[in-house]
Amino acid sequence: MAEQKSTANEKFETRPEPPLPPPLGKQEEEKHEVKEEKGADKKEMKPWEQHSAVINIPRFDYNAPSALLQHSHSGFLITCPIKREKSATKEVMSIFEKYLGSHDSYSESMEKLDVDAAAKRRKTFMGAIKGESLSSLESTHDDDRCGDSGKLQESSASPVDSDISVGKVEDLSLVKLTRSGLLLFTFRRNISPPVVDIVANIIQSLESGSSKSPLWCHRIFPIQATCSLDENEIRSTVLKLVNQFVTDKKNELAQPLKFAVGYNRRGIEETKMIQTTKTDSSISGALSMLDRNKCFTVVAAAVKDAVPDSIVELKCPEFAVLLEVLPLSGIPGNSVVVSVSVLPRALVNTKPRLSIRALVSDSKQKNGK
């Protein structure tokens, strides 16, 4: 037994030791120290500090609901999956940064047009020197913007008029809502950017493939104006927006003018409103506009006042008047705010129901899944 123990000890003593790792160089030591410092910082960060470092989203503007009750505002209403509001907020903010940006994107378009105009003048001048006719140069330059009649037509991608202020991302306020799956951004009162053109550019960019399809944002509804759910206010707001749409030269309209009306009461519980009207008869008139037929009648009458020879056409309208009830948080129960927009037919879908076009088509979403 003693001999067996001695042989085991000899085997244990003669076992070779593992080789030591090679010494680190100066650069590798510095990288190792930096990694240790970063790890220490992450361990020392508080939970709320880690949350703010990972998720960068704007805070709610709690003064916005009362401001919407007092004055009209423009903005955007975004639909997204329930419990994905934070992801959709980050995603839509990146979209707004591209199409609004901290700089004036439309001023860049104006500068580009100025450069094109200067290039045209140089081409015309050089052509005159070479003996070419001025009319031939102008006709070849403007062929792509002229119709069959030969008249110059304005491009739909042209920047907006100078009297309309252009919004920035910093001018948007995130408004708290009482329903999940919705995001509401509004501009300040004195800012009225072309929200319809902005959404049209976003959809066009997604369809052309120049922008990546969003994952969480389903639809972006442009809000041209807001008002209380009151018959007189809705009538005056619709009348103003329809007049602006009809007088806009870029909208080619046929006669008689065909239109459709869409009304979405999302976020408003009708049963609760009916109970409120029974207990307080003084607000029953204001909440009567929650009835679809009543709202459709008021809106159609306003469109008729603006365009007497207009008719209702649900299958292929020239434009659509869309109203969205905004489920605002922090406003009295008898107060209801609605958004109003007049959209061209290129931005709306009529089937299965009248609505703003989706950012990603249903077929693409099914293929992605």
Short mmCIF file of C-alpha atoms in Angstrom, two decimals:
data_model
loop_
_atom_site.label_atom_id
_atom_site.label_comp_id
_atom_site.label_asym_id
_atom_site.label_seq_id
_atom_site.Cartn_x
_atom_site.Cartn_y
_atom_site.Cartn_z
CA MET A 1 0.00 0.00 0.00
CA ALA A 2 2.87 2.35 0.80
CA GLU A 3 4.38 1.72 -2.57
CA GLN A 4 1.04 2.53 -4.30
CA LYS A 5 0.73 5.85 -2.37
CA SER A 6 4.28 6.86 -3.25
CA THR A 7 3.69 6.18 -6.93
CA ALA A 8 0.46 8.27 -6.87
CA ASN A 9 2.30 11.19 -5.22
CA GLU A 10 5.05 10.95 -7.77
CA LYS A 11 2.48 11.13 -10.62
CA PHE A 12 0.79 14.16 -9.03
CA GLU A 13 4.10 15.96 -8.52
CA THR A 14 5.27 15.35 -12.06
CA ARG A 15 2.03 16.77 -13.67
CA PRO A 16 3.01 19.73 -15.92
CA GLU A 17 1.63 23.16 -15.01
CA PRO A 18 -0.43 25.08 -17.62
CA PRO A 19 1.49 27.80 -19.42
CA LEU A 20 0.94 31.41 -18.32
CA PRO A 21 -0.81 33.79 -20.76
CA PRO A 22 1.52 36.12 -22.64
CA PRO A 23 1.90 39.62 -21.18
CA LEU A 24 -0.44 42.24 -22.62
CA GLY A 25 0.92 45.07 -24.68
CA LYS A 26 0.26 48.71 -23.88
CA GLN A 27 -2.61 49.05 -26.35
CA GLU A 28 -4.25 45.82 -25.18
CA GLU A 29 -3.90 46.92 -21.53
CA GLU A 30 -5.56 50.25 -22.33
CA LYS A 31 -8.46 48.51 -24.12
CA HIS A 32 -8.83 46.14 -21.18
CA GLU A 33 -8.93 49.04 -18.73
CA VAL A 34 -11.52 50.89 -20.85
CA LYS A 35 -13.77 47.82 -20.94
CA GLU A 36 -13.51 47.49 -17.16
CA GLU A 37 -14.39 51.18 -16.72
CA LYS A 38 -17.43 50.84 -19.01
CA GLY A 39 -18.57 47.76 -17.11
CA ALA A 40 -18.19 49.62 -13.82
CA ASP A 41 -20.22 52.56 -15.17
CA LYS A 42 -23.03 50.25 -16.27
CA LYS A 43 -23.11 48.61 -12.86
CA GLU A 44 -23.22 51.98 -11.10
CA MET A 45 -26.07 53.37 -13.27
CA LYS A 46 -29.47 53.56 -11.65
CA PRO A 47 -32.41 51.77 -13.30
CA TRP A 48 -34.03 55.00 -14.44
CA GLU A 49 -30.70 56.20 -15.82
CA GLN A 50 -30.33 53.01 -17.83
CA HIS A 51 -33.90 53.41 -19.14
CA SER A 52 -33.29 56.98 -20.29
CA ALA A 53 -30.01 55.97 -21.92
CA VAL A 54 -31.66 53.19 -23.93
CA ILE A 55 -35.06 54.76 -24.79
CA ASN A 56 -35.07 58.35 -25.92
CA ILE A 57 -38.68 59.46 -26.41
CA PRO A 58 -40.35 62.83 -25.89
CA ARG A 59 -42.39 63.50 -22.78
CA PHE A 60 -46.09 64.23 -22.73
CA ASP A 61 -47.16 67.83 -23.02
CA TYR A 62 -49.91 68.03 -20.41
CA ASN A 63 -50.89 71.54 -21.52
CA ALA A 64 -51.70 70.37 -25.04
CA PRO A 65 -55.24 69.01 -24.37
CA SER A 66 -56.47 72.32 -22.96
CA ALA A 67 -54.80 74.15 -25.85
CA LEU A 68 -56.67 71.93 -28.33
CA LEU A 69 -59.94 72.92 -26.66
CA GLN A 70 -59.19 76.61 -27.13
CA HIS A 71 -57.56 76.81 -30.58
CA SER A 72 -57.12 74.78 -33.76
CA HIS A 73 -53.87 72.86 -34.23
CA SER A 74 -52.30 70.73 -36.93
CA GLY A 75 -50.36 67.55 -36.40
CA PHE A 76 -50.31 63.79 -36.91
CA LEU A 77 -52.28 60.86 -35.50
CA ILE A 78 -50.38 57.56 -35.70
CA THR A 79 -51.81 54.06 -35.27
CA CYS A 80 -49.64 51.26 -33.91
CA PRO A 81 -49.99 47.89 -32.13
CA ILE A 82 -51.19 47.95 -28.54
CA LYS A 83 -48.37 47.97 -25.96
CA ARG A 84 -45.91 49.04 -28.66
CA GLU A 85 -46.44 52.77 -28.26
CA LYS A 86 -42.86 53.48 -27.14
CA SER A 87 -41.35 51.58 -30.06
CA ALA A 88 -43.71 53.34 -32.45
CA THR A 89 -42.84 56.72 -30.92
CA LYS A 90 -39.14 56.18 -31.49
CA GLU A 91 -39.82 54.97 -35.03
CA VAL A 92 -42.08 57.84 -36.03
CA MET A 93 -39.70 60.39 -34.53
CA SER A 94 -36.95 59.08 -36.80
CA ILE A 95 -39.36 59.42 -39.74
CA PHE A 96 -40.22 62.99 -38.76
CA GLU A 97 -36.54 63.84 -38.41
CA LYS A 98 -36.05 62.81 -42.02
CA TYR A 99 -39.02 64.67 -43.49
CA LEU A 100 -39.15 67.58 -41.06
CA GLY A 101 -35.70 67.58 -39.52
CA SER A 102 -34.11 70.19 -37.32
CA HIS A 103 -33.53 72.16 -40.52
CA ASP A 104 -35.96 73.45 -43.13
CA SER A 105 -36.26 70.63 -45.65
CA TYR A 106 -38.46 72.72 -47.91
CA SER A 107 -35.88 75.48 -48.05
CA GLU A 108 -33.48 72.91 -49.49
CA SER A 109 -36.07 72.10 -52.15
CA MET A 110 -36.35 75.79 -52.92
CA GLU A 111 -32.58 76.04 -53.21
CA LYS A 112 -32.57 73.04 -55.56
CA LEU A 113 -35.21 74.70 -57.70
CA ASP A 114 -33.15 77.89 -57.74
CA VAL A 115 -30.11 75.90 -58.88
CA ASP A 116 -32.17 74.25 -61.63
CA ALA A 117 -33.48 77.64 -62.72
CA ALA A 118 -29.96 79.04 -62.82
CA ALA A 119 -28.80 76.04 -64.86
CA LYS A 120 -31.69 76.63 -67.25
CA ARG A 121 -30.72 80.28 -67.65
CA ARG A 122 -27.12 79.28 -68.40
CA LYS A 123 -28.33 76.72 -70.93
CA THR A 124 -30.58 79.32 -72.54
CA PHE A 125 -27.75 81.86 -72.67
CA MET A 126 -25.30 79.39 -74.20
CA GLY A 127 -27.95 78.26 -76.66
CA ALA A 128 -28.54 81.83 -77.76
CA ILE A 129 -24.83 82.25 -78.30
CA LYS A 130 -24.72 79.09 -80.45
CA GLY A 131 -27.69 80.32 -82.47
CA GLU A 132 -30.29 77.91 -81.11
CA SER A 133 -33.85 79.16 -80.74
CA LEU A 134 -34.94 80.16 -77.28
CA SER A 135 -38.38 78.57 -77.65
CA SER A 136 -36.97 75.17 -78.59
CA LEU A 137 -34.76 75.14 -75.51
CA GLU A 138 -37.62 76.05 -73.20
CA SER A 139 -39.94 73.48 -74.76
CA THR A 140 -37.43 70.65 -74.38
CA HIS A 141 -36.73 71.69 -70.78
CA ASP A 142 -40.41 71.79 -69.78
CA ASP A 143 -41.78 68.82 -71.74
CA ASP A 144 -41.97 66.64 -68.64
CA ARG A 145 -44.07 69.19 -66.78
CA CYS A 146 -46.51 70.04 -69.58
CA GLY A 147 -49.73 68.21 -70.29
CA ASP A 148 -51.32 67.41 -73.58
CA SER A 149 -52.69 70.93 -73.79
CA GLY A 150 -49.19 72.37 -73.67
CA LYS A 151 -49.85 74.42 -70.54
CA LEU A 152 -47.33 74.35 -67.76
CA GLN A 153 -48.47 72.24 -64.85
CA GLU A 154 -47.20 72.45 -61.33
CA SER A 155 -45.49 69.40 -59.93
CA SER A 156 -47.08 67.71 -56.95
CA ALA A 157 -43.66 67.53 -55.28
CA SER A 158 -43.16 71.28 -55.41
CA PRO A 159 -42.59 73.02 -52.08
CA VAL A 160 -45.41 74.78 -50.36
CA ASP A 161 -46.14 78.49 -50.60
CA SER A 162 -43.98 80.84 -48.60
CA ASP A 163 -46.89 82.05 -46.47
CA ILE A 164 -47.22 78.61 -44.84
CA SER A 165 -44.77 78.04 -41.99
CA VAL A 166 -42.81 74.81 -42.07
CA GLY A 167 -42.66 72.83 -38.85
CA LYS A 168 -39.69 71.16 -37.23
CA VAL A 169 -39.34 68.14 -35.01
CA GLU A 170 -38.72 70.43 -32.06
CA ASP A 171 -42.13 72.04 -32.64
CA LEU A 172 -44.03 68.77 -32.11
CA SER A 173 -45.73 67.97 -28.80
CA LEU A 174 -46.68 64.47 -27.70
CA VAL A 175 -50.24 64.49 -26.37
CA LYS A 176 -51.44 61.91 -23.88
CA LEU A 177 -54.46 59.86 -24.97
CA THR A 178 -56.89 57.59 -23.16
CA ARG A 179 -56.66 54.77 -25.67
CA SER A 180 -53.80 52.40 -26.48
CA GLY A 181 -52.49 51.91 -29.98
CA LEU A 182 -52.59 55.63 -30.83
CA LEU A 183 -50.02 58.43 -30.85
CA LEU A 184 -50.90 62.11 -31.22
CA PHE A 185 -48.38 64.80 -32.15
CA THR A 186 -49.45 68.42 -32.52
CA PHE A 187 -47.65 71.56 -33.64
CA ARG A 188 -47.79 74.84 -31.84
CA ARG A 189 -50.66 77.16 -32.59
CA ASN A 190 -48.68 79.52 -34.84
CA ILE A 191 -47.19 76.71 -36.94
CA SER A 192 -49.18 75.25 -39.84
CA PRO A 193 -46.94 73.00 -41.95
CA PRO A 194 -48.27 71.12 -45.01
CA VAL A 195 -49.03 67.92 -43.12
CA VAL A 196 -50.81 66.34 -46.10
CA ASP A 197 -47.79 66.84 -48.36
CA ILE A 198 -45.49 65.49 -45.66
CA VAL A 199 -47.49 62.27 -45.31
CA ALA A 200 -47.70 61.98 -49.11
CA ASN A 201 -43.90 62.23 -49.36
CA ILE A 202 -43.49 59.58 -46.66
CA ILE A 203 -45.80 57.13 -48.44
CA GLN A 204 -44.20 57.81 -51.80
CA SER A 205 -40.73 57.24 -50.36
CA LEU A 206 -41.80 53.93 -48.82
CA GLU A 207 -43.43 52.72 -52.03
CA SER A 208 -40.38 53.62 -54.11
CA GLY A 209 -38.11 51.70 -51.75
CA SER A 210 -35.91 54.67 -50.87
CA SER A 211 -36.97 54.39 -47.21
CA LYS A 212 -37.15 51.34 -44.98
CA SER A 213 -40.62 50.06 -44.18
CA PRO A 214 -41.65 50.80 -40.58
CA LEU A 215 -42.23 47.96 -38.14
CA TRP A 216 -44.57 49.55 -35.61
CA CYS A 217 -46.28 52.51 -37.29
CA HIS A 218 -49.26 51.41 -39.36
CA ARG A 219 -50.81 54.68 -40.48
CA ILE A 220 -49.99 58.39 -40.17
CA PHE A 221 -53.12 60.51 -40.34
CA PRO A 222 -52.36 64.17 -41.20
CA ILE A 223 -54.36 66.62 -39.07
CA GLN A 224 -54.99 69.90 -40.85
CA ALA A 225 -57.22 71.40 -38.15
CA THR A 226 -58.92 70.57 -34.86
CA CYS A 227 -62.15 71.85 -33.35
CA SER A 228 -64.74 70.97 -30.75
CA LEU A 229 -67.39 68.44 -31.66
CA ASP A 230 -69.87 71.19 -32.38
CA GLU A 231 -72.06 71.57 -35.46
CA ASN A 232 -71.10 75.18 -36.20
CA GLU A 233 -67.38 74.64 -35.63
CA ILE A 234 -67.28 71.51 -37.79
CA ARG A 235 -69.17 73.28 -40.56
CA SER A 236 -66.83 76.28 -40.61
CA THR A 237 -63.70 74.09 -40.41
CA VAL A 238 -64.79 71.83 -43.27
CA LEU A 239 -65.82 74.82 -45.38
CA LYS A 240 -62.41 76.43 -44.94
CA LEU A 241 -60.42 73.27 -45.75
CA VAL A 242 -62.53 72.38 -48.80
CA ASN A 243 -62.08 75.89 -50.21
CA GLN A 244 -58.32 75.54 -49.75
CA PHE A 245 -58.33 72.17 -51.51
CA VAL A 246 -60.41 73.38 -54.45
CA THR A 247 -58.36 76.54 -55.00
CA ASP A 248 -55.05 74.64 -54.86
CA LYS A 249 -53.76 74.57 -58.43
CA LYS A 250 -51.96 71.24 -58.08
CA ASN A 251 -55.26 69.41 -57.53
CA GLU A 252 -56.80 68.47 -60.89
CA LEU A 253 -60.51 68.17 -60.24
CA ALA A 254 -63.25 66.86 -62.51
CA GLN A 255 -66.81 68.11 -62.80
CA PRO A 256 -69.03 67.36 -61.02
CA LEU A 257 -66.77 67.16 -57.99
CA LYS A 258 -67.08 63.83 -56.19
CA PHE A 259 -66.34 63.53 -52.49
CA ALA A 260 -66.70 61.12 -49.57
CA VAL A 261 -66.92 61.56 -45.81
CA GLY A 262 -65.27 59.37 -43.19
CA TYR A 263 -65.95 59.58 -39.45
CA ASN A 264 -64.03 57.59 -36.85
CA ARG A 265 -65.10 57.79 -33.21
CA ARG A 266 -62.16 55.77 -31.89
CA GLY A 267 -61.59 55.94 -28.16
CA ILE A 268 -65.06 57.29 -27.31
CA GLU A 269 -67.44 54.96 -25.48
CA GLU A 270 -70.89 55.68 -26.78
CA THR A 271 -72.63 54.04 -23.84
CA LYS A 272 -70.89 56.36 -21.41
CA MET A 273 -71.81 59.39 -23.50
CA ILE A 274 -75.45 58.27 -23.65
CA GLN A 275 -75.53 57.96 -19.87
CA THR A 276 -74.03 61.43 -19.55
CA THR A 277 -76.65 62.96 -21.84
CA LYS A 278 -79.41 61.39 -19.77
CA THR A 279 -78.12 62.91 -16.56
CA ASP A 280 -77.30 66.35 -18.00
CA SER A 281 -79.52 67.60 -20.79
CA SER A 282 -77.44 70.77 -21.29
CA ILE A 283 -74.68 68.88 -23.11
CA SER A 284 -76.95 66.61 -25.17
CA GLY A 285 -76.73 68.99 -28.13
CA ALA A 286 -72.94 68.99 -28.14
CA LEU A 287 -72.74 65.19 -28.01
CA SER A 288 -75.40 64.72 -30.68
CA MET A 289 -72.60 65.05 -33.26
CA LEU A 290 -71.38 61.61 -32.17
CA ASP A 291 -74.17 60.22 -34.32
CA ARG A 292 -72.74 59.27 -37.72
CA ASN A 293 -75.74 60.31 -39.76
CA LYS A 294 -75.85 63.69 -38.04
CA CYS A 295 -72.15 64.28 -38.66
CA PHE A 296 -72.35 63.16 -42.30
CA THR A 297 -75.24 65.56 -42.91
CA VAL A 298 -73.37 68.53 -41.45
CA VAL A 299 -70.15 67.79 -43.37
CA ALA A 300 -71.96 67.20 -46.68
CA ALA A 301 -73.82 70.48 -46.28
CA ALA A 302 -70.53 72.31 -45.70
CA VAL A 303 -69.00 70.76 -48.84
CA LYS A 304 -72.10 71.76 -50.82
CA ASP A 305 -71.70 75.34 -49.59
CA ALA A 306 -68.11 75.37 -50.87
CA VAL A 307 -68.79 73.52 -54.14
CA PRO A 308 -72.49 73.64 -55.10
CA ASP A 309 -72.19 71.08 -57.94
CA SER A 310 -70.44 68.44 -55.80
CA ILE A 311 -71.89 64.96 -55.30
CA VAL A 312 -71.21 62.10 -52.92
CA GLU A 313 -69.19 59.22 -54.39
CA LEU A 314 -67.92 56.47 -52.10
CA LYS A 315 -66.15 54.26 -54.64
CA CYS A 316 -63.88 56.77 -56.41
CA PRO A 317 -64.03 60.23 -54.83
CA GLU A 318 -61.87 63.16 -55.90
CA PHE A 319 -61.24 63.98 -52.25
CA ALA A 320 -62.31 62.73 -48.84
CA VAL A 321 -63.21 64.64 -45.70
CA LEU A 322 -61.98 62.57 -42.76
CA LEU A 323 -62.90 63.30 -39.15
CA GLU A 324 -61.22 61.60 -36.21
CA VAL A 325 -62.45 61.94 -32.62
CA LEU A 326 -59.36 62.43 -30.45
CA PRO A 327 -59.47 60.56 -27.11
CA LEU A 328 -57.64 63.27 -25.17
CA SER A 329 -56.61 62.78 -21.57
CA GLY A 330 -57.20 65.45 -18.96
CA ILE A 331 -60.21 67.23 -20.46
CA PRO A 332 -63.76 67.48 -19.06
CA GLY A 333 -66.05 64.54 -19.81
CA ASN A 334 -68.49 66.68 -21.78
CA SER A 335 -65.75 68.06 -24.07
CA VAL A 336 -64.87 66.28 -27.29
CA VAL A 337 -62.20 67.38 -29.79
CA VAL A 338 -62.21 66.20 -33.39
CA SER A 339 -59.55 66.46 -36.10
CA VAL A 340 -60.52 67.38 -39.66
CA SER A 341 -58.60 66.83 -42.90
CA VAL A 342 -59.40 67.05 -46.60
CA LEU A 343 -57.30 64.48 -48.44
CA PRO A 344 -56.86 63.75 -52.16
CA ARG A 345 -57.90 60.36 -53.49
CA ALA A 346 -54.25 59.28 -53.81
CA LEU A 347 -53.94 59.18 -50.00
CA VAL A 348 -57.13 57.33 -49.12
CA ASN A 349 -58.48 53.81 -49.41
CA THR A 350 -62.17 53.23 -49.96
CA LYS A 351 -62.17 49.49 -49.20
CA PRO A 352 -62.93 47.91 -46.84
CA ARG A 353 -63.74 51.33 -45.39
CA LEU A 354 -62.73 54.91 -46.03
CA SER A 355 -59.40 55.60 -44.34
CA ILE A 356 -55.91 56.98 -44.82
CA ARG A 357 -53.57 54.67 -46.71
CA ALA A 358 -51.35 52.39 -44.68
CA LEU A 359 -47.60 52.92 -44.65
CA VAL A 360 -47.09 49.24 -45.45
CA SER A 361 -49.64 47.31 -47.47
CA ASP A 362 -51.39 44.33 -45.92
CA SER A 363 -49.81 41.95 -48.45
CA LYS A 364 -46.31 43.05 -47.43
CA GLN A 365 -47.15 42.64 -43.77
CA LYS A 366 -48.41 39.09 -44.36
CA ASN A 367 -45.28 38.23 -46.35
CA GLY A 368 -43.11 39.68 -43.59
CA LYS A 369 -44.84 37.59 -40.99
#
